[in-house]
Short mmCIF file of C-alpha atoms and ligand atoms in Angstrom, two decimals:
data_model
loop_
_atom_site.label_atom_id
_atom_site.label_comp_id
_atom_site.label_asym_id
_atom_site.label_seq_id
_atom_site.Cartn_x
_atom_site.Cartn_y
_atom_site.Cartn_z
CA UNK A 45 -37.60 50.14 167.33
CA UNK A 46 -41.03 51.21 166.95
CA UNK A 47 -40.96 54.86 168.76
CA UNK A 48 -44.16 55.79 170.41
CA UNK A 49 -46.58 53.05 168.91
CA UNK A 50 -45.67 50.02 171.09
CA UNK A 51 -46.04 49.49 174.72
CA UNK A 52 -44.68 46.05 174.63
CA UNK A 53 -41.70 43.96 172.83
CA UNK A 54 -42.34 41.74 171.21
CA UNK A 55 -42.81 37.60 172.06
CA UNK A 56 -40.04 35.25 171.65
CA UNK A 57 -41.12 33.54 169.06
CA UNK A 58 -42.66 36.65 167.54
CA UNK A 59 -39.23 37.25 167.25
CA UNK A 60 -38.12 34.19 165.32
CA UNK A 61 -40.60 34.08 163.20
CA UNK A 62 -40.12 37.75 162.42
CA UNK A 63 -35.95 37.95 162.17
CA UNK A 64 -34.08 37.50 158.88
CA UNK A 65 -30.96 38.59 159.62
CA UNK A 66 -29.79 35.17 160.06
CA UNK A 67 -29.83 35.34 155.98
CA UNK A 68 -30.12 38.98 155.27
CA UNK A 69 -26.42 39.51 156.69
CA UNK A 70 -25.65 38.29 153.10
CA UNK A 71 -26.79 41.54 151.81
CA UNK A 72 -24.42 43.82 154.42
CA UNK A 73 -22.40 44.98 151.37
CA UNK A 74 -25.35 46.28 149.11
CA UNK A 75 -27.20 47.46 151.72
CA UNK A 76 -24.51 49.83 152.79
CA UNK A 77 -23.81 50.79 149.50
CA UNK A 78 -27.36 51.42 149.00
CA UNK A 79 -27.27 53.63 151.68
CA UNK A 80 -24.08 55.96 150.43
CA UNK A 81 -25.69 56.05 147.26
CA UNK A 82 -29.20 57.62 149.40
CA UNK A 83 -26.89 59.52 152.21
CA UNK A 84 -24.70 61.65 148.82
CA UNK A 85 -28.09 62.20 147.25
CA UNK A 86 -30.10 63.42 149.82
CA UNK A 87 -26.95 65.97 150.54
CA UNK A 88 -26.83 66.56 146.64
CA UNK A 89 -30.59 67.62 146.77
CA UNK A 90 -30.36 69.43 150.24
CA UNK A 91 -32.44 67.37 152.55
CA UNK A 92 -29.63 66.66 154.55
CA UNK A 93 -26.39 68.53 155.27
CA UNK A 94 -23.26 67.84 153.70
CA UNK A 95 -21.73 67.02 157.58
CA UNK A 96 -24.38 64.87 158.07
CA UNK A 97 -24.00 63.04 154.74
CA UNK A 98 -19.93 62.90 155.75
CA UNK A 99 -20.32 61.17 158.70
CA UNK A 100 -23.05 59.30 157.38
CA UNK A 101 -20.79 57.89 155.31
CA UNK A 102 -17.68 57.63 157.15
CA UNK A 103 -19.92 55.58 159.54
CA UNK A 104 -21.11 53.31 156.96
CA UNK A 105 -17.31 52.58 156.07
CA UNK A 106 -16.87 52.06 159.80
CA UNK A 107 -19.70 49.35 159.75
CA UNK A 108 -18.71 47.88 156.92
CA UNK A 109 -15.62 46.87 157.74
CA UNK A 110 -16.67 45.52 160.89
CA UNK A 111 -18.71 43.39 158.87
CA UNK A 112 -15.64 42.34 156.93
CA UNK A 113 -13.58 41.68 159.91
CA UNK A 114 -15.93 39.89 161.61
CA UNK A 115 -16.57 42.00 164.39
CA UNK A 116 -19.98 42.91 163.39
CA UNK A 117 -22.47 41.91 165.99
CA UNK A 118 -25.86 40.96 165.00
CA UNK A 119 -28.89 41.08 166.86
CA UNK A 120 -31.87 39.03 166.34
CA UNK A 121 -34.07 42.02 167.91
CA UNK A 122 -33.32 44.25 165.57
CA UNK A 123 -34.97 42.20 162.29
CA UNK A 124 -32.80 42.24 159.77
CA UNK A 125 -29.46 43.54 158.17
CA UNK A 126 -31.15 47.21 157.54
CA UNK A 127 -31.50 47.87 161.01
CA UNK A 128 -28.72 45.92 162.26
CA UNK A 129 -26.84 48.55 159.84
CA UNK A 130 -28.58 51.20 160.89
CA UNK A 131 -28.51 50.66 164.73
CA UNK A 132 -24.69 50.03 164.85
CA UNK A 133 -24.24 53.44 162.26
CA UNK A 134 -26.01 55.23 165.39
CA UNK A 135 -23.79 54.12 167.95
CA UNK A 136 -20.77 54.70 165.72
CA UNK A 137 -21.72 58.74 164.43
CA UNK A 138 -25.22 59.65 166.83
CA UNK A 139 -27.74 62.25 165.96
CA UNK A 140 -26.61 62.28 162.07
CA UNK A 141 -27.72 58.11 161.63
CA UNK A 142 -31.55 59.00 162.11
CA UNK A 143 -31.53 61.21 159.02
CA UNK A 144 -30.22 58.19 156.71
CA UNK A 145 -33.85 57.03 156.21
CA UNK A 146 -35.52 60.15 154.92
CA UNK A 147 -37.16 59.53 151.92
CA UNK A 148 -36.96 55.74 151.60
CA UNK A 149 -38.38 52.67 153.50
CA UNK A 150 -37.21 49.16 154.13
CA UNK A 151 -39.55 48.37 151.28
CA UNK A 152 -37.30 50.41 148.96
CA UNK A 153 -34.22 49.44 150.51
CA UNK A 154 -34.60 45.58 150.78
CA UNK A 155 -35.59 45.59 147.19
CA UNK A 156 -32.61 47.75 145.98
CA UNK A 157 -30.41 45.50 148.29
CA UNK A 158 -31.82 42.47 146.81
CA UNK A 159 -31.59 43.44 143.44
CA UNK A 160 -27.84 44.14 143.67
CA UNK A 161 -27.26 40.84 145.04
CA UNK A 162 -29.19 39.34 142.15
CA UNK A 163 -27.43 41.17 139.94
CA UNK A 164 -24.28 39.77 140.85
CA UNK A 165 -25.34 36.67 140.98
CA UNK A 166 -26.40 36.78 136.87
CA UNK A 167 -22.71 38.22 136.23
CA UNK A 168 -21.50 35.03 138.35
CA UNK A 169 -23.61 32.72 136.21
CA UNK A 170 -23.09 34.27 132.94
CA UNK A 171 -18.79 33.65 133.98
CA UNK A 172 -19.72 30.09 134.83
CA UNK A 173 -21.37 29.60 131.78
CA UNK A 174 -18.57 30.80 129.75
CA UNK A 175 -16.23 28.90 131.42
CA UNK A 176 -18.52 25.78 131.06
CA UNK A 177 -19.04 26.52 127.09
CA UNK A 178 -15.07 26.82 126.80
CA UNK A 179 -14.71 23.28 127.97
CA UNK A 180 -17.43 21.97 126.08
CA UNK A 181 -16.16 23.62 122.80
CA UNK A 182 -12.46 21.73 123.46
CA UNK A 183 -13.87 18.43 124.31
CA UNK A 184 -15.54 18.73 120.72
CA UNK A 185 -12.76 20.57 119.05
CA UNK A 186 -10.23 17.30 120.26
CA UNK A 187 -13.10 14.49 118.89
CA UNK A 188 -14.88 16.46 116.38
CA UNK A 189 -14.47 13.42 114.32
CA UNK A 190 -15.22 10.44 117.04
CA UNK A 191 -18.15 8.46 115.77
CA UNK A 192 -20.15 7.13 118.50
CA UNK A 193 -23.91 6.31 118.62
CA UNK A 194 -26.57 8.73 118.63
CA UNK A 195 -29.70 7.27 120.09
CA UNK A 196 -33.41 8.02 120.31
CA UNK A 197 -35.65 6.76 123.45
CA UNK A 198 -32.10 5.41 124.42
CA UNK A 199 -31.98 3.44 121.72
CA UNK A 200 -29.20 3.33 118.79
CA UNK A 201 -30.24 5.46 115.92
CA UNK A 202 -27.66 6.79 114.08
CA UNK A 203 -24.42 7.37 114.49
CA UNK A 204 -23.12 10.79 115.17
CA UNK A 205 -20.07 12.66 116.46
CA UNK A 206 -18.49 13.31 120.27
CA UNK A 207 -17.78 16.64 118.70
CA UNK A 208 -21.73 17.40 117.78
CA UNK A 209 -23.14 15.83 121.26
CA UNK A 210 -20.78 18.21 122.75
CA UNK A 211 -21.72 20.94 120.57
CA UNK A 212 -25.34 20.21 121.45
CA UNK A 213 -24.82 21.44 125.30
CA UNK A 214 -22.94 24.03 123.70
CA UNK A 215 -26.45 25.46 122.38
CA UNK A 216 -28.16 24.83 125.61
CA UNK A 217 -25.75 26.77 127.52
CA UNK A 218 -25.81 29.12 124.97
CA UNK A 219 -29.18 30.01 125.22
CA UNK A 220 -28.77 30.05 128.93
CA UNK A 221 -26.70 32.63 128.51
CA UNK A 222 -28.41 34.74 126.49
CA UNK A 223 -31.16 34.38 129.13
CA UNK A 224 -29.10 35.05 131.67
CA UNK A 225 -28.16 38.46 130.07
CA UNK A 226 -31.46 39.32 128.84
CA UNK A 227 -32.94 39.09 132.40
CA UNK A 228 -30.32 40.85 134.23
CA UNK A 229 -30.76 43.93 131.39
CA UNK A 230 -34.48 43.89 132.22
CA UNK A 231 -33.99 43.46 135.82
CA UNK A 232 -31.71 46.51 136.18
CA UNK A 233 -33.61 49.42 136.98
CA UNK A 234 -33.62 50.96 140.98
CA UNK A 235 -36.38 50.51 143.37
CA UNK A 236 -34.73 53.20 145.93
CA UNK A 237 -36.57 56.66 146.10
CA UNK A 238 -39.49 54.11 145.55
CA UNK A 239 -40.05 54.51 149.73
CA UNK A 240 -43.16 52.41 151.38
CA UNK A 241 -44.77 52.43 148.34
CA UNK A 242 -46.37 56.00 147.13
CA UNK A 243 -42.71 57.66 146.44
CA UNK A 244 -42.00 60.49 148.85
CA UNK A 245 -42.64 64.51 149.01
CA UNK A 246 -39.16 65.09 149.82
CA UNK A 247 -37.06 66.52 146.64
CA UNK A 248 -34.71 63.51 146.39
CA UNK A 249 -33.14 62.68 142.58
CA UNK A 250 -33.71 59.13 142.10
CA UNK A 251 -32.03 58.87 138.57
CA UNK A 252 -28.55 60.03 141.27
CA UNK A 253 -28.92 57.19 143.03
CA UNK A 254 -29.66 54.87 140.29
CA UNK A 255 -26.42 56.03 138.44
CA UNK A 256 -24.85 55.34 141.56
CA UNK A 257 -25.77 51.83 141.97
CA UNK A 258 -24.96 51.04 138.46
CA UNK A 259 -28.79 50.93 137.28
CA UNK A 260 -30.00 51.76 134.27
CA UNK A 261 -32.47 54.02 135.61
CA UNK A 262 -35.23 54.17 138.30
CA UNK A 263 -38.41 51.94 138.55
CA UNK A 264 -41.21 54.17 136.97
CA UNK A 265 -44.17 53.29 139.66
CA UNK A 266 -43.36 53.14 143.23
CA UNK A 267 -45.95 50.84 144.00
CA UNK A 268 -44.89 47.95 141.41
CA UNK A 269 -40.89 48.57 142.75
CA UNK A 270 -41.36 47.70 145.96
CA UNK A 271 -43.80 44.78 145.36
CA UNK A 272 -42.30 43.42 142.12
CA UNK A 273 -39.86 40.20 142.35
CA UNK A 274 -39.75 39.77 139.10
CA UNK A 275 -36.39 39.54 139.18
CA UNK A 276 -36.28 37.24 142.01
CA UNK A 277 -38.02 34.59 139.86
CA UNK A 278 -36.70 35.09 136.43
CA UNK A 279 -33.28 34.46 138.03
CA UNK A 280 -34.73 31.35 139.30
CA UNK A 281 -36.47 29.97 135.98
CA UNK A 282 -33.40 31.31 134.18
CA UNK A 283 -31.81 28.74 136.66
CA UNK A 284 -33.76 26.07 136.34
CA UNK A 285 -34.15 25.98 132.85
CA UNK A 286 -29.54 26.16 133.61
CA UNK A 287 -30.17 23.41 135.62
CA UNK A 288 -32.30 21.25 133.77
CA UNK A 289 -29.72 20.83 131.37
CA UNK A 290 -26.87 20.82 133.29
CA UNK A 291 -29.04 17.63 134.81
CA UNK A 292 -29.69 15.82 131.74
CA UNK A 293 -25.54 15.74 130.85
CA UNK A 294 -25.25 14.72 134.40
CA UNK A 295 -27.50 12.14 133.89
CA UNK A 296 -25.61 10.80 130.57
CA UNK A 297 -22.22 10.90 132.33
CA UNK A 298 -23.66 8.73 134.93
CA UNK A 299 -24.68 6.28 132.16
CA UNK A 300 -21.52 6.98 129.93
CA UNK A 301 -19.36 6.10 133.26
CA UNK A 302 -20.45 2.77 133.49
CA UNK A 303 -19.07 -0.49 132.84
CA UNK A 304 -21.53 -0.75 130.44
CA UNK A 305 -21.15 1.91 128.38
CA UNK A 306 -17.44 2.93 128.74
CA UNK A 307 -17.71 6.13 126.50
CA UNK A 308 -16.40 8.17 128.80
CA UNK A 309 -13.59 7.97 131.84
CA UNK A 310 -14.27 11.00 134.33
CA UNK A 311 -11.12 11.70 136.21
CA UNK A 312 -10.11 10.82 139.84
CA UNK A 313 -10.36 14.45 140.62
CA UNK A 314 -13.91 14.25 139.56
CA UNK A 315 -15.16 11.13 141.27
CA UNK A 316 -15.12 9.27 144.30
CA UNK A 317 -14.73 5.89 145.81
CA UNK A 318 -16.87 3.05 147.95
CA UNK A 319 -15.45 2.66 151.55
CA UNK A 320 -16.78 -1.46 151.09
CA UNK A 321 -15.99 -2.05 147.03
CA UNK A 322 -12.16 -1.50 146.17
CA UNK A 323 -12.91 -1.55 142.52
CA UNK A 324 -15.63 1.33 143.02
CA UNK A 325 -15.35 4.74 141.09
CA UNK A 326 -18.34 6.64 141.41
CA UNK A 327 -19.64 9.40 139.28
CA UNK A 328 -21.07 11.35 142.77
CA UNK A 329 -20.47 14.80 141.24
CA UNK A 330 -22.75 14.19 138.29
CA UNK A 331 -24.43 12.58 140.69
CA UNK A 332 -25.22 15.76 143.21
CA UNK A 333 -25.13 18.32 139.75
CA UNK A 334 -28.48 15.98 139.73
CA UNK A 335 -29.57 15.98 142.40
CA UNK A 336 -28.82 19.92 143.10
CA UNK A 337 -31.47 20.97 140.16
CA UNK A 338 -34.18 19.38 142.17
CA UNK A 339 -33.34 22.11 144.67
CA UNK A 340 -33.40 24.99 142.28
CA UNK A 341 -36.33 23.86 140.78
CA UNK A 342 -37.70 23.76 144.11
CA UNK A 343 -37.00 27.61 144.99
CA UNK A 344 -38.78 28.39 141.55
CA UNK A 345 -41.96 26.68 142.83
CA UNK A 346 -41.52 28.08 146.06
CA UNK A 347 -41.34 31.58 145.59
CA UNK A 348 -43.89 31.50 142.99
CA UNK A 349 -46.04 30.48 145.22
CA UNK A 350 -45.18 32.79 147.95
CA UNK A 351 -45.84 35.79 145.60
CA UNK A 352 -49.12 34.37 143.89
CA UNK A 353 -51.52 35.45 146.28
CA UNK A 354 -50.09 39.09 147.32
CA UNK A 355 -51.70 42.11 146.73
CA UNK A 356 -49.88 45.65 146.24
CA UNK A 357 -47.51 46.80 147.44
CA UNK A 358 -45.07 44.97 150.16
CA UNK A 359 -46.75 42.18 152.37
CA UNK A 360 -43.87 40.18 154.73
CA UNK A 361 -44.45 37.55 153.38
CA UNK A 362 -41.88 38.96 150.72
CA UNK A 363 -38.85 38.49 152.98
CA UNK A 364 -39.17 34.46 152.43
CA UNK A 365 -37.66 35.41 148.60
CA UNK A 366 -34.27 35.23 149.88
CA UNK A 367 -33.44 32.13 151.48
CA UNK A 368 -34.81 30.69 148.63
CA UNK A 369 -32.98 32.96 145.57
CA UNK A 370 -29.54 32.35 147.79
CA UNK A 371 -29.54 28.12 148.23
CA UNK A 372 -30.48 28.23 144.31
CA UNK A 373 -27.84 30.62 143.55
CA UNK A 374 -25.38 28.71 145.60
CA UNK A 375 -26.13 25.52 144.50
CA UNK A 376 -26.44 26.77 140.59
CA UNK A 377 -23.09 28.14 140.94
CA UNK A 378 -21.69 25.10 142.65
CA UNK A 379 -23.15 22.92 139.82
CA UNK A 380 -21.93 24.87 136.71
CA UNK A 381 -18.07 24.73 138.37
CA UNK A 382 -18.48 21.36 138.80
CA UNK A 383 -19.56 20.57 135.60
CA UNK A 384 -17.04 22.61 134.36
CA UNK A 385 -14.49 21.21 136.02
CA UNK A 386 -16.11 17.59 135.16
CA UNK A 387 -15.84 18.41 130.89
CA UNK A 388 -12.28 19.83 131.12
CA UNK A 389 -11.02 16.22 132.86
CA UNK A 390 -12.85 13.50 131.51
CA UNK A 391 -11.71 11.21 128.01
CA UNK A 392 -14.05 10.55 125.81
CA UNK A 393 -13.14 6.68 125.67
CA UNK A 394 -12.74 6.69 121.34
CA UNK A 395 -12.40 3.10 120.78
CA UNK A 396 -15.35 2.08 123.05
CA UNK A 397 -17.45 5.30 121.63
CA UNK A 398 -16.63 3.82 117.90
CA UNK A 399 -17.11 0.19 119.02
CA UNK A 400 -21.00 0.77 120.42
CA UNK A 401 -21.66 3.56 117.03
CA UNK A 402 -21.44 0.24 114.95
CA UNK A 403 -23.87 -2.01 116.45
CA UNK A 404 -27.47 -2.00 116.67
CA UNK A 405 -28.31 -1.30 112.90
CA UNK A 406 -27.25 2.22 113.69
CA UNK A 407 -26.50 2.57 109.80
CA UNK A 408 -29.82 0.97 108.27
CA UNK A 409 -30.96 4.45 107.64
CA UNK A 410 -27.76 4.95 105.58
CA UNK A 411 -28.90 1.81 103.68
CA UNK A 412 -32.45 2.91 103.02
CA UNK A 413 -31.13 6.37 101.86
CA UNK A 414 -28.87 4.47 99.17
CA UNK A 415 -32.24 2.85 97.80
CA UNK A 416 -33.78 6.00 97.19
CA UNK A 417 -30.76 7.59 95.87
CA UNK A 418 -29.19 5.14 93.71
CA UNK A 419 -32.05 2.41 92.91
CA UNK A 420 -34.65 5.53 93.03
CA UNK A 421 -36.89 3.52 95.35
CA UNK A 422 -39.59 5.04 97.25
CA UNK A 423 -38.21 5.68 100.93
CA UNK A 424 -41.48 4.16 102.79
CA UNK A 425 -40.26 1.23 100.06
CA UNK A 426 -36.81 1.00 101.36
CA UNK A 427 -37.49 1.46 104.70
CA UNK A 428 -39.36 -1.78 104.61
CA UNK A 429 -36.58 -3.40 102.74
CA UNK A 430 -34.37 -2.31 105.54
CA UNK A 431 -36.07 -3.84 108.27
CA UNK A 432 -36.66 -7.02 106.61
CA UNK A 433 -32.85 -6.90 106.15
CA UNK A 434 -32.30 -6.08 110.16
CA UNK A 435 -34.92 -8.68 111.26
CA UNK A 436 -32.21 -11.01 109.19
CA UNK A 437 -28.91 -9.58 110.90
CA UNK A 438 -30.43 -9.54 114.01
CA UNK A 439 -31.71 -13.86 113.33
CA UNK A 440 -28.46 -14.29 112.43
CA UNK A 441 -26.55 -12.61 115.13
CA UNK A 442 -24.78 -10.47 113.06
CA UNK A 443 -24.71 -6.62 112.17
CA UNK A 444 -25.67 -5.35 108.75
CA UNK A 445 -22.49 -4.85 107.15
CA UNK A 446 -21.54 -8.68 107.63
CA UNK A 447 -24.76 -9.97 105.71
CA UNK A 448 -23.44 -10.86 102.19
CA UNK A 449 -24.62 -9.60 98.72
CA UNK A 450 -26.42 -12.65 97.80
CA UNK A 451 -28.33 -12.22 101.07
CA UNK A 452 -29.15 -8.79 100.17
CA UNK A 453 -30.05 -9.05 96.93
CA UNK A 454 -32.50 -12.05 97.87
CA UNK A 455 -34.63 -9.21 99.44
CA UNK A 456 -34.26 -6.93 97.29
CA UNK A 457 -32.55 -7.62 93.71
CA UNK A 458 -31.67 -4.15 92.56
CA UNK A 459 -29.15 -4.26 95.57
CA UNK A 460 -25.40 -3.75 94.43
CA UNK A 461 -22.19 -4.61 96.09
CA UNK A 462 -21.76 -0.47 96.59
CA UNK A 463 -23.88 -0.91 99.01
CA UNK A 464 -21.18 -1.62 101.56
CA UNK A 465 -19.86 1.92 101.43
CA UNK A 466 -22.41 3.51 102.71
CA UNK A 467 -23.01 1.01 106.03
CA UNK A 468 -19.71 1.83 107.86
CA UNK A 469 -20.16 4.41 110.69
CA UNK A 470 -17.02 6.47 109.59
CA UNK A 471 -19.31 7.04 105.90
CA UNK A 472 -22.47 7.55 107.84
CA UNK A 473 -21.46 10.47 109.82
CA UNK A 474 -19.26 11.88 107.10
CA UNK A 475 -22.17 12.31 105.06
CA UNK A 476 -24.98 14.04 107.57
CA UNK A 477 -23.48 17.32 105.50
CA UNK A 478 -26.39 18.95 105.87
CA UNK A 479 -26.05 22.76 108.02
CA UNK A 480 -25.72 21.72 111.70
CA UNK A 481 -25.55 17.91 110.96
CA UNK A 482 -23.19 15.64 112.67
CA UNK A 483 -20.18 15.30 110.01
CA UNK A 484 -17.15 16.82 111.25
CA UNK A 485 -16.77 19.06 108.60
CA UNK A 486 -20.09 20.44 110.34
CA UNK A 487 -19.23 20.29 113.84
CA UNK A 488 -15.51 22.23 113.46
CA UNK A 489 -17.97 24.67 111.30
CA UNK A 490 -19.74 24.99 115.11
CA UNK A 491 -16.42 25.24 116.66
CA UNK A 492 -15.01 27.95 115.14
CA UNK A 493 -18.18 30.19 115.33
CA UNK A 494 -18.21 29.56 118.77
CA UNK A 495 -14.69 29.87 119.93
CA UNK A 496 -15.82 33.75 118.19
CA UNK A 497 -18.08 34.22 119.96
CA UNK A 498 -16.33 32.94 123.27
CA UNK A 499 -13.40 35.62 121.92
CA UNK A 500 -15.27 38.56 121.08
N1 LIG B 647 -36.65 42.18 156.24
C1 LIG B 647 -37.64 42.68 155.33
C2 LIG B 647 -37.64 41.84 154.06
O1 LIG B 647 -36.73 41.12 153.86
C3 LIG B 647 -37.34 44.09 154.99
C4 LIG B 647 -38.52 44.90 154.61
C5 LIG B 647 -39.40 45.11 155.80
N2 LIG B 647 -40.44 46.02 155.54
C6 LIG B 647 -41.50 46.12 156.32
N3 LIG B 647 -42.43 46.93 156.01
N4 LIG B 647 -41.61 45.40 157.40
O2 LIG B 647 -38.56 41.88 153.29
#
């Protein structure tokens, strides 16, 4: 491969530890089109005939649909998929192959090729995410007025709505995807024309081939294009930041699933059995969604730790970005369809959800904010007043609604029998009124702005 300069092949396992094309294949379709994009331009500008650029490109159709048809046939010798591409173009059309890679380098190319697969892998994401928002906006739209508990270090706190903790991931994904399509716009400009890393002397039109590709426009220094991968990691923080959150629901369907908990019933499509334990329904896609992020967190770390220590432009050490951006992409992808696919099945479980919002005091705040607005008592005053009045319930074995008025007023004598209205969970919620509170006057407010959004 190397002409004149090398007297030997190389080693065997100079060889392994050299190939990528046992991951790079994944690129065959941008690489080519890479190339047609560099074959019509270098015709366009006259460094290569217009014959040459036909054939060029006839042969890369050739190729390509070998790939397709599985007939392609890789070779570990020849590195990677730009070779591979290249070698089999020369068998297919001769002479006219060799003049493909005037004016660029691998370095150019495997960055181009790379970002187009990125690329496509933000506008796969950013559908995902959609989809995934969709279902979260009808689970809240259908129990926008379910009370359930809210909680705070896992502990009941207040109550709130199904609709609102819905709505919650709603904002998460949200920002997601406004991540998601903030990186790709800053990630799309072309490395190719870039070549090794100084640009080249021949005449070529880079802002031709950038068009082509569908980039905004070319890299502005050749030295940063074809060592920058930038792109490679925001897509993977972009990700895990995804993925943390798509973990943390996971996490609270694995609770809410529970015998426990009962809020929520995920459905049999969803879940999967115990080969020992008949009764068994296990929660194993929330459970891998989980387990997945650790992965995509670990290609973050990975690859920013591959790139920490180069110095301009390309080092090899560059070529171990892939296998990393690909498992994360695959398993990011995986995750938001699952998780999709999870929200649109399961039932919230409404009685069980209303059942656990009433216990565990979750209304003494409601009680303490009566003091202060009817009996014009100093909060830190009624707060105490409230927690004497829980340490009571909670003696007695009872919740705070069943203490009686007698009780009440023994701790505090300004306390009325309206009291009572404001401790049911139904009057709690209904009253968080306050923009992007819990009531469900609030959380259809949330609904509708988003299901504009998710139409526009
Ligand atoms: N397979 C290489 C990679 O993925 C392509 C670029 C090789 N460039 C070079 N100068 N050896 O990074």
């Amino acid at each position: 491969m190397w002409g004149g300069r090398f007297a030997a092949g190389p080693d065997a396992i100079m060889e392994a530890i050299n190939a990528s094309i046992g991951f790079d294949k994944r690129m065959a379709a941008q690489d080519i089109a890479g190339s047609r994009a560099h074959a019509a331009m270098l015709a366009a500008t006259g460094v290569i005939t217009d014959n040459d650029a036909d054939a060029i490109r006839e042969g890369l159709l050739t190729v390509l649909s070998e790939i397709e048809t599985g007939k392609f046939e890789y070779s570990t010798a020849l590195e990677d998929i730009h070779m591979n591409v290249e070698a089999r173009l020369k068998e297919i059309i001769g002479e006219p192959a060799g003049r493909l890679h005037t004016g660029r380098s691998r370095n150019d190319q495997v960055a181009t090729d790379f970002k187009l697969w990125v690329r496509d892998q933000f506008d796969a994401a950013e559908k995902g995410l959609l989809a995934l928002i969709a279902a979260l906006v009808d689970q809240a739209e259908a129990g926008a007025d379910w009370v359930m508990p809210g909680f705070t270090h896992l502990q009941t706190a207040q109550p709130v709505t199904w609709g609102h903790h819905m709505m919650a991931y709603v904002e998460m994904f949200g920002r997601d995807l406004s991540r998601v399509r903030d990186a790709r716009a800053r990630m799309n400009e072309s490395p190719l024309g870039s070549a090794a890393l100084a640009g080249t002397s021949f005449p070529i039109d880079r802002d031709m081939t950038a068009s082509a590709l569908g980039f905004d426009r070319p890299t502005a220094n050749s030295l940063d294009a074809v060592s920058d991968r930038d792109f490679a990691l925001e897509f993977l923080s972009v990700a895990s930041i995804c993925a943390m959150h798509l973990s943390r629901f996971a996490e609270e369907l694995v609770i809410w699933s529970s015998a426990q908990f009962r809020f929520v019933t995920l459905s049999d499509r969803f879940s999967t059995g115990s080969s020992i334990m008949p009764q068994k329904k296990n929660p194993d896609a929330a459970e891998l969604i989980r387990a997945k992020v650790g992965r995509i967190f670990g290609a973050n770390t990975a690859l920013m730790m591959v790139m920490k220590g180069l110095p301009l432009a390309y080092s090899k050490d560059m070529q171990e970005d892939k296998e990393q951006v690909f498992d994360a992409a695959d398993n990011w992808m995986l995750a938001l369809a699952a998780m999709e696919g999870m929200v649109k099945d399961m039932t919230g479980n409404r009685e069980s959800l209303a059942a656990a919002a009433g216990s565990g005091f979750s209304t003494a705040t409601d009680l303490a904010d009566w003091m202060v607005r009817v009996l014009k008592v100093p909060f830190r005053d009624a707060h105490h007043v409230t927690g004497t009045l829980v340490a009571m319930a909670e003696a007695r074995g009872c919740d705070l609604p069943d203490l009686s008025l007698e009780d009440m007023q023994g701790v505090h004598a300004g306390i009325t029998d309206d009291i009572f209205s404001v401790l049911g969970v139904e009057n709690s919620v209904n009253s968080r009124m306050s923009y992007g509170g819990t009531a469900p006057a609030q959380v259809r407010a949330q609904v509708a702005r988003w299901k504009e959004i998710l139409n526009s």
